[in-house]
Structures are given as C-alpha cells and as structure tokens.
Amino acid sequence: EVQLVESGGGLVQPGGSLRLSCAASGFTFSSYWMYWVRQAPGKGLQWVSGINSGGGTVYYADSVKGRFTISRDNAKNTDYLQMNSLKAEDTAVYYCVKGGRWYSDAFDAWGQGTLVTVSP
C-alpha cells in the first residue's frame, strides 16, 4: 500500500522559513516523480513543485520560484520542500503527491496534507 506522510507544517511569520518532509512507503520511491500541491483556504488545488526520480530535474510554479526548493533523498524515501521568504498567500494545506515514471503521468497517490499558516 502506498503511503505518503507529510510533516513540518505550522505557524510562521511572514518572511520566515519552514521545511516540509514527505516520508514515502509502499513503492519504489526512487523510480517516481514526486510533487507538492497546495490548497489555500476556500480555494482550489494549486500545483507547487515537482522533482524527477533522480532529483536532477525540478519545476516550480511561478508564485514560488526563487523562494521554495524541492529536493529528495532516495536513500531515505523522503522528499522535502524548503520554503523561504514565506508570504501570507502561501498559507495552505500542502500535499505530497506521487506521480509516475514520467512527468506527463497522472498523480496517483496523495498524502493527508500538512497545514502551513503564515501570519504575524
């Protein structure tokens, strides 16, 4: 059974930083794209970032480019989202998402989400 467990969310002041982690199990983590998707209160899902199986290719939404960094440690079956210079508009539930072997593959598993609140 595929499991994705996020951690690291919390309350942070504007301009602060947080690092989210996603611990994966139940599949060959090193073979799949991984993503972060967020949902702000009362809004729809927004794709944030993606990283390929080897970690050498990464993509970001324009709204987080230059502030967020996605990475992964395949030995630990974990991927991360380092979030710096946080803004109020980054407040959301952040989901870790498993993709396929290719960037164009559909998402096929989601974590339960971790809440990030950016507020003075």
PDB file of N, CA and C in Angstrom, residues 2 10 15 18-19 21 29 32-33 35-36 40 42 45 47-48 70 72 74-75 79 81 88 96 98-99 106 118:
ATOM      1  N   VAL A   2       0.597   2.150  -0.922  1.00  0.00           N
ATOM      2  CA  VAL A   2       1.340   3.406  -0.990  1.00  0.00           C
ATOM      3  C   VAL A   2       0.936   4.306   0.178  1.00  0.00           C
ATOM      4  N   GLY A  10       3.156  24.265  10.101  1.00  0.00           N
ATOM      5  CA  GLY A  10       2.986  25.007  11.329  1.00  0.00           C
ATOM      6  C   GLY A  10       2.739  26.470  11.067  1.00  0.00           C
ATOM      7  N   GLY A  15       7.994  36.193   5.979  1.00  0.00           N
ATOM      8  CA  GLY A  15       9.443  36.276   5.840  1.00  0.00           C
ATOM      9  C   GLY A  15      10.184  35.097   6.422  1.00  0.00           C
ATOM     10  N   LEU A  18      10.104  27.408   6.541  1.00  0.00           N
ATOM     11  CA  LEU A  18       9.699  26.085   7.010  1.00  0.00           C
ATOM     12  C   LEU A  18      10.232  25.056   6.027  1.00  0.00           C
ATOM     13  N   ARG A  19      10.458  23.852   6.538  1.00  0.00           N
ATOM     14  CA  ARG A  19      10.799  22.741   5.652  1.00  0.00           C
ATOM     15  C   ARG A  19       9.791  21.628   5.855  1.00  0.00           C
ATOM     16  N   SER A  21       8.477  17.798   4.979  1.00  0.00           N
ATOM     17  CA  SER A  21       9.011  16.489   4.608  1.00  0.00           C
ATOM     18  C   SER A  21       7.875  15.581   4.204  1.00  0.00           C
ATOM     19  N   PHE A  29      10.356   4.255  -4.320  1.00  0.00           N
ATOM     20  CA  PHE A  29      10.373   5.723  -4.300  1.00  0.00           C
ATOM     21  C   PHE A  29      11.310   6.290  -5.364  1.00  0.00           C
ATOM     22  N   TYR A  32      10.074   7.273  -9.181  1.00  0.00           N
ATOM     23  CA  TYR A  32       8.899   8.085  -9.497  1.00  0.00           C
ATOM     24  C   TYR A  32       9.125   9.582  -9.279  1.00  0.00           C
ATOM     25  N   TRP A  33       8.439  10.358 -10.130  1.00  0.00           N
ATOM     26  CA  TRP A  33       8.323  11.781  -9.885  1.00  0.00           C
ATOM     27  C   TRP A  33       7.530  12.001  -8.596  1.00  0.00           C
ATOM     28  N   TYR A  35       5.729  15.329  -6.205  1.00  0.00           N
ATOM     29  CA  TYR A  35       5.220  16.686  -6.334  1.00  0.00           C
ATOM     30  C   TYR A  35       4.722  17.214  -4.978  1.00  0.00           C
ATOM     31  N   TRP A  36       4.594  18.521  -4.931  1.00  0.00           N
ATOM     32  CA  TRP A  36       3.889  19.193  -3.851  1.00  0.00           C
ATOM     33  C   TRP A  36       2.761  20.005  -4.483  1.00  0.00           C
ATOM     34  N   ALA A  40      -5.159  26.540  -0.635  1.00  0.00           N
ATOM     35  CA  ALA A  40      -5.402  27.645   0.284  1.00  0.00           C
ATOM     36  C   ALA A  40      -6.847  27.590   0.767  1.00  0.00           C
ATOM     37  N   GLY A  42     -10.518  27.934   1.157  1.00  0.00           N
ATOM     38  CA  GLY A  42     -11.573  28.363   0.265  1.00  0.00           C
ATOM     39  C   GLY A  42     -11.216  28.387  -1.204  1.00  0.00           C
ATOM     40  N   LEU A  45      -7.045  23.510  -5.758  1.00  0.00           N
ATOM     41  CA  LEU A  45      -5.703  22.967  -5.684  1.00  0.00           C
ATOM     42  C   LEU A  45      -4.761  23.732  -6.594  1.00  0.00           C
ATOM     43  N   TRP A  47      -0.775  23.388  -8.058  1.00  0.00           N
ATOM     44  CA  TRP A  47       0.499  22.679  -8.184  1.00  0.00           C
ATOM     45  C   TRP A  47       1.623  23.633  -7.777  1.00  0.00           C
ATOM     46  N   VAL A  48       2.560  23.148  -6.950  1.00  0.00           N
ATOM     47  CA  VAL A  48       3.638  23.979  -6.432  1.00  0.00           C
ATOM     48  C   VAL A  48       4.988  23.625  -7.048  1.00  0.00           C
ATOM     49  N   ILE A  70      12.617  22.259  -3.875  1.00  0.00           N
ATOM     50  CA  ILE A  70      12.228  20.856  -3.704  1.00  0.00           C
ATOM     51  C   ILE A  70      13.484  20.001  -3.795  1.00  0.00           C
ATOM     52  N   ARG A  72      15.043  15.655  -2.747  1.00  0.00           N
ATOM     53  CA  ARG A  72      14.681  14.308  -2.313  1.00  0.00           C
ATOM     54  C   ARG A  72      15.917  13.562  -1.880  1.00  0.00           C
ATOM     55  N   ASN A  74      16.650   9.698  -1.876  1.00  0.00           N
ATOM     56  CA  ASN A  74      16.116   8.388  -2.240  1.00  0.00           C
ATOM     57  C   ASN A  74      16.533   7.293  -1.266  1.00  0.00           C
ATOM     58  N   ALA A  75      17.642   7.487  -0.578  1.00  0.00           N
ATOM     59  CA  ALA A  75      18.061   6.504   0.423  1.00  0.00           C
ATOM     60  C   ALA A  75      17.118   6.495   1.621  1.00  0.00           C
ATOM     61  N   ASP A  79      11.015  13.095   0.416  1.00  0.00           N
ATOM     62  CA  ASP A  79      11.274  14.326  -0.308  1.00  0.00           C
ATOM     63  C   ASP A  79      10.898  15.526   0.563  1.00  0.00           C
ATOM     64  N   LEU A  81      10.316  20.013   0.897  1.00  0.00           N
ATOM     65  CA  LEU A  81      10.036  21.317   0.301  1.00  0.00           C
ATOM     66  C   LEU A  81      10.529  22.374   1.286  1.00  0.00           C
ATOM     67  N   ALA A  88       1.895  35.650   3.308  1.00  0.00           N
ATOM     68  CA  ALA A  88       0.559  35.267   3.768  1.00  0.00           C
ATOM     69  C   ALA A  88      -0.149  34.414   2.735  1.00  0.00           C
ATOM     70  N   CYS A  96       1.777  16.163  -0.319  1.00  0.00           N
ATOM     71  CA  CYS A  96       2.796  15.418  -1.048  1.00  0.00           C
ATOM     72  C   CYS A  96       2.077  14.474  -2.003  1.00  0.00           C
ATOM     73  N   LYS A  98       2.435  11.559  -5.234  1.00  0.00           N
ATOM     74  CA  LYS A  98       3.235  10.633  -6.045  1.00  0.00           C
ATOM     75  C   LYS A  98       2.808  10.733  -7.499  1.00  0.00           C
ATOM     76  N   GLY A  99       3.778  10.882  -8.364  1.00  0.00           N
ATOM     77  CA  GLY A  99       3.494  10.883  -9.787  1.00  0.00           C
ATOM     78  C   GLY A  99       3.835   9.545 -10.396  1.00  0.00           C
ATOM     79  N   ALA A 106      -0.128  10.831 -14.678  1.00  0.00           N
ATOM     80  CA  ALA A 106      -1.065  11.391 -13.712  1.00  0.00           C
ATOM     81  C   ALA A 106      -0.589  11.163 -12.277  1.00  0.00           C
ATOM     82  N   VAL A 118       0.899  31.282   7.472  1.00  0.00           N
ATOM     83  CA  VAL A 118       1.836  32.398   7.501  1.00  0.00           C
ATOM     84  C   VAL A 118       1.078  33.616   8.011  1.00  0.00           C
TER      85      VAL A 118
END
